[in-house]
Coordinates of C-alpha atoms in Angstrom, one line a residue:
M1 CA 48.3 -17.1 7.7
S2 CA 48.6 -14.4 4.9
S3 CA 47.7 -10.8 5.4
N4 CA 44.8 -11.2 2.9
E5 CA 43.4 -14.1 4.9
V6 CA 43.6 -12.0 8.1
T7 CA 41.9 -9.1 6.4
G8 CA 39.2 -11.3 5.0
K9 CA 38.5 -12.8 8.5
K10 CA 38.2 -9.4 10.0
D11 CA 35.8 -8.2 7.3
S12 CA 33.7 -11.4 7.8
T13 CA 33.6 -10.7 11.5
S14 CA 32.7 -7.1 10.9
W15 CA 29.9 -8.0 8.6
S16 CA 28.6 -10.6 11.0
G17 CA 28.4 -8.0 13.7
V18 CA 26.6 -5.6 11.4
G19 CA 24.2 -8.4 10.5
K20 CA 23.4 -9.1 14.2
V21 CA 22.8 -5.4 14.9
W22 CA 20.6 -5.0 11.8
F23 CA 18.6 -8.2 12.8
S24 CA 18.1 -6.8 16.3
I25 CA 16.9 -3.5 15.0
F26 CA 14.5 -5.2 12.5
V27 CA 13.0 -7.5 15.2
G28 CA 12.8 -4.6 17.7
L29 CA 11.0 -2.3 15.4
G30 CA 8.7 -5.1 14.3
L31 CA 7.7 -6.0 17.9
L32 CA 7.2 -2.4 18.8
A33 CA 5.0 -1.9 15.7
I34 CA 2.9 -5.0 16.6
L35 CA 2.5 -3.9 20.3
T36 CA 1.6 -0.3 19.5
R37 CA -0.9 -1.2 16.9
I38 CA -2.5 -4.3 18.5
L39 CA -2.3 -3.7 22.3
F40 CA -5.7 -2.7 23.7
L41 CA -7.1 -2.4 20.2
Q42 CA -10.6 -3.3 21.3
D43 CA -10.8 -1.0 24.3
K44 CA -11.5 2.3 22.7
P45 CA -15.2 3.1 22.0
F46 CA -16.1 3.1 18.3
H47 CA -16.0 6.4 16.4
H48 CA -19.0 7.2 14.3
D49 CA -17.2 6.3 11.1
E50 CA -15.9 3.1 12.6
S51 CA -19.4 2.0 13.5
L52 CA -20.5 2.5 9.9
H53 CA -17.6 0.6 8.5
A54 CA -18.0 -2.2 11.0
Y55 CA -21.7 -2.5 10.2
Y56 CA -21.3 -2.7 6.4
S57 CA -18.2 -5.0 6.7
N58 CA -20.3 -7.4 8.9
R59 CA -23.0 -7.4 6.2
V60 CA -20.4 -8.4 3.6
A61 CA -19.3 -11.2 6.0
Q62 CA -22.9 -12.3 6.1
G63 CA -23.0 -12.6 2.3
F64 CA -24.5 -9.3 1.3
P65 CA -22.8 -7.5 -1.5
H66 CA -21.4 -4.0 -0.7
E67 CA -22.5 -1.3 -3.1
Y68 CA -20.6 1.9 -3.5
S69 CA -21.8 5.0 -1.8
A70 CA -19.9 8.3 -1.7
L71 CA -20.7 8.6 2.0
L72 CA -19.0 5.2 2.7
H73 CA -16.2 5.6 0.1
G74 CA -14.8 2.7 -1.9
P75 CA -15.7 -1.0 -1.4
V76 CA -12.2 -2.5 -0.8
L77 CA -12.2 -1.8 2.9
Y78 CA -15.5 -3.6 3.4
Y79 CA -14.4 -6.7 1.6
F80 CA -11.1 -6.9 3.4
V81 CA -12.6 -6.3 6.8
G82 CA -15.6 -8.6 6.0
A83 CA -13.2 -11.4 5.2
F84 CA -11.6 -11.1 8.6
V85 CA -15.0 -11.0 10.3
R86 CA -16.1 -14.1 8.4
I87 CA -13.0 -16.0 9.4
F88 CA -12.5 -14.8 13.0
G89 CA -15.9 -13.6 14.0
A90 CA -17.4 -10.1 14.7
N91 CA -16.0 -8.2 17.6
D92 CA -14.3 -4.9 18.2
F93 CA -10.8 -6.4 17.8
T94 CA -11.3 -8.3 14.5
V95 CA -12.9 -5.4 12.7
R96 CA -10.0 -3.1 13.6
F97 CA -7.3 -5.7 13.1
P98 CA -7.0 -5.2 9.3
A99 CA -6.3 -1.5 9.7
A100 CA -3.8 -2.3 12.4
L101 CA -2.2 -4.9 10.2
C102 CA -1.8 -2.2 7.5
G103 CA -0.3 0.1 10.1
I104 CA 2.3 -2.6 11.0
V105 CA 3.3 -3.3 7.4
I106 CA 3.7 0.5 6.7
V107 CA 6.2 0.8 9.6
M108 CA 8.2 -2.2 8.4
L109 CA 8.2 -1.5 4.6
P110 CA 11.1 1.0 4.6
L111 CA 13.4 -1.6 6.2
F112 CA 13.0 -3.8 3.1
W113 CA 14.3 -1.0 0.9
R114 CA 17.4 -0.4 2.9
K115 CA 19.7 -1.4 0.1
K116 CA 18.2 1.3 -2.1
I117 CA 17.8 4.2 0.4
G118 CA 20.5 3.3 3.0
T119 CA 20.3 1.3 6.2
W120 CA 20.1 4.2 8.6
A121 CA 17.7 6.1 6.4
A122 CA 15.4 3.1 6.4
V123 CA 15.6 2.8 10.2
G124 CA 15.0 6.5 10.6
I125 CA 11.9 6.4 8.3
S126 CA 10.5 3.3 10.1
T127 CA 11.1 4.9 13.5
F128 CA 9.3 8.0 12.4
L129 CA 6.3 6.0 11.1
L130 CA 6.3 4.0 14.4
L131 CA 6.2 7.0 16.6
S132 CA 4.1 9.4 14.5
P133 CA 0.9 10.3 16.4
T134 CA -1.0 10.4 13.0
F135 CA 0.2 7.0 11.8
M136 CA -0.3 5.6 15.3
Y137 CA -3.9 6.9 15.5
F138 CA -5.1 5.8 12.1
G139 CA -3.1 2.6 12.3
R140 CA -5.6 1.6 15.0
F141 CA -8.7 3.1 13.4
L142 CA -11.3 1.4 11.3
R143 CA -11.3 3.7 8.4
E144 CA -9.8 3.8 4.9
D145 CA -6.8 5.9 5.9
S146 CA -4.5 3.0 7.0
F147 CA -5.5 1.0 3.9
N148 CA -4.9 3.9 1.5
A149 CA -1.5 4.7 3.0
L150 CA -0.4 1.1 2.4
W151 CA -1.8 0.9 -1.1
I152 CA 0.0 4.2 -2.0
V153 CA 3.3 3.1 -0.6
C154 CA 3.2 -0.3 -2.3
S155 CA 2.2 1.3 -5.7
L156 CA 5.1 3.7 -5.4
G157 CA 7.4 0.8 -4.5
G158 CA 6.3 -1.0 -7.6
F159 CA 6.8 2.0 -9.8
F160 CA 10.2 2.9 -8.5
G161 CA 11.2 -0.8 -8.4
Y162 CA 10.4 -1.0 -12.1
Q163 CA 12.4 2.1 -12.8
W164 CA 15.4 0.6 -10.9
T165 CA 15.3 -2.9 -12.2
G166 CA 13.1 -3.1 -15.3
R167 CA 11.3 -6.2 -13.9
A168 CA 7.8 -6.6 -15.2
W169 CA 6.4 -7.9 -12.0
M170 CA 7.3 -4.6 -10.3
A171 CA 5.1 -2.8 -12.9
V172 CA 2.3 -5.3 -12.3
T173 CA 2.6 -4.8 -8.5
C174 CA 2.2 -1.0 -9.1
S175 CA -0.9 -1.7 -11.1
I176 CA -2.5 -3.9 -8.5
F177 CA -2.0 -1.6 -5.6
L178 CA -3.0 1.4 -7.7
A179 CA -6.3 -0.3 -8.4
L180 CA -6.8 -1.1 -4.7
Q181 CA -6.2 2.6 -4.0
F182 CA -8.8 3.7 -6.5
C183 CA -11.2 1.1 -5.0
N184 CA -10.6 2.6 -1.6
K185 CA -11.2 6.3 -1.7
E186 CA -12.0 9.1 -4.1
N187 CA -8.9 11.2 -3.4
S188 CA -6.9 8.6 -5.4
Y189 CA -7.0 10.9 -8.4
L190 CA -5.2 13.6 -6.5
H191 CA -2.7 11.3 -5.0
V192 CA -1.8 9.8 -8.4
F193 CA -1.4 13.3 -9.8
I194 CA 1.0 14.2 -7.0
W195 CA 3.2 11.2 -7.4
L196 CA 3.2 11.3 -11.2
L197 CA 4.3 14.9 -11.0
G198 CA 7.1 13.8 -8.6
A199 CA 8.1 10.9 -10.8
S200 CA 8.2 13.2 -13.9
V201 CA 10.6 15.5 -12.0
I202 CA 12.8 12.6 -11.1
V203 CA 12.9 11.3 -14.7
L204 CA 13.7 14.8 -15.9
L205 CA 16.6 15.1 -13.4
K206 CA 17.9 11.7 -14.5
K207 CA 18.1 13.0 -18.1
I208 CA 19.8 16.2 -17.1
N209 CA 22.5 14.7 -14.9
S210 CA 24.1 11.6 -16.3
K211 CA 25.9 11.0 -13.0
S212 CA 22.7 11.0 -11.1
H213 CA 21.4 8.7 -13.8
D214 CA 24.0 6.1 -13.0
E215 CA 23.5 6.4 -9.2
W216 CA 19.7 6.1 -9.7
R217 CA 20.2 2.8 -11.4
M218 CA 22.2 1.6 -8.4
N219 CA 24.7 -0.3 -10.7
V220 CA 21.9 -2.7 -11.8
R221 CA 21.9 -3.7 -15.4
I222 CA 18.3 -3.1 -16.6
P223 CA 17.4 -5.3 -19.5
S224 CA 16.4 -3.5 -22.7
Q225 CA 12.8 -3.9 -23.9
S226 CA 11.4 -3.6 -27.4
F227 CA 8.5 -1.4 -28.1
S228 CA 6.2 -4.4 -28.4
E229 CA 7.4 -5.7 -25.0
R230 CA 6.7 -2.4 -23.4
L231 CA 3.3 -2.1 -25.0
A232 CA 2.4 -5.6 -23.9
L233 CA 3.4 -4.8 -20.3
W234 CA 1.3 -1.6 -20.4
M235 CA -1.7 -3.5 -21.7
N236 CA -1.3 -6.1 -19.1
C237 CA -1.1 -3.5 -16.3
I238 CA -4.2 -1.7 -17.6
L239 CA -6.1 -5.0 -17.8
I240 CA -5.1 -6.0 -14.3
F241 CA -6.2 -2.5 -13.0
A242 CA -9.5 -2.8 -14.9
V243 CA -10.3 -6.3 -13.6
I244 CA -9.7 -5.3 -10.0
Y245 CA -11.7 -2.1 -10.5
V246 CA -14.6 -3.9 -12.2
M247 CA -14.8 -6.7 -9.7
F248 CA -15.0 -4.4 -6.6
Y249 CA -17.3 -1.8 -8.0
S250 CA -19.7 -4.3 -9.6
S251 CA -19.9 -5.9 -6.1
F252 CA -18.3 -9.0 -7.8
F253 CA -21.2 -8.9 -10.3
R254 CA -23.8 -9.0 -7.6
H255 CA -24.8 -5.3 -7.6
S256 CA -28.6 -4.9 -7.1
K257 CA -28.9 -2.5 -10.1
G258 CA -26.6 -4.4 -12.4
A259 CA -22.8 -4.6 -12.6
M260 CA -22.5 -1.7 -15.1
H261 CA -24.4 0.6 -12.7
G262 CA -22.0 -0.2 -9.9
I263 CA -19.0 0.4 -12.2
L264 CA -20.3 3.8 -13.3
D265 CA -20.9 4.7 -9.7
G266 CA -17.3 3.7 -9.1
L267 CA -16.3 6.4 -11.6
Y268 CA -17.8 8.8 -9.1
R269 CA -21.1 9.5 -10.8
V270 CA -22.7 9.3 -7.3
S271 CA -20.0 11.5 -5.8
K272 CA -20.8 14.2 -8.3
K273 CA -24.5 14.1 -7.6
T274 CA -24.0 14.3 -3.8
G275 CA -21.2 16.8 -4.0
L276 CA -19.0 14.7 -1.7
S277 CA -16.1 14.0 -4.1

């Protein structure tokens, strides 16, 4: 047996060992995320906010359209929770389960980006999210927080994924989750401003330092796009955002005062009147 064959066999064994360790960590964090977000989920008495969200989600499950109110925030929570209630029935566990599911996904997401941010960085972030008292609490709480955190992370993932690879579906993903974010809570404007500011700083640093520019692209050849292709992608993303926004705020065209009234309310006309934005 040649020295190259021996070296190749050792490398293969080494990578096999790393793969087993990684798989064990992935499964372990996944099980802990499920246990900490699901166990005894129904035992805690309902918070005032939870009772409101459960009541209006149950109305959606019964077939009533949910209409935007600044007091209750965006409609997306009620339709998501309402779908679970419609399928699995109305009880304390089922109404909290969608928020818990979002909490589980948030913990696991960094692990899927390990090739970009590094294996141990991904494990460290997931472990932090798993043990964080804040993420733990709101990951078991029927309010918009867990949903909004997931939408923000996924929209950012789509944005940076498009920057890394140039793949159109990444930009579309960003648009979808950005729309869900705007259909979830009024502070979306502030969140988007913050991450656009951060993205602008990153783009500027890329242009200043060519070496960082190469590292940012992670040795992936990004296909060039013509102006017309970029414009078409932008228009598709805007259209997707608009369709999701219109569907939710018009109560799927069932708003009692008309679809356009609901859409204008979604633009926070009601929030301005009540001073709750």
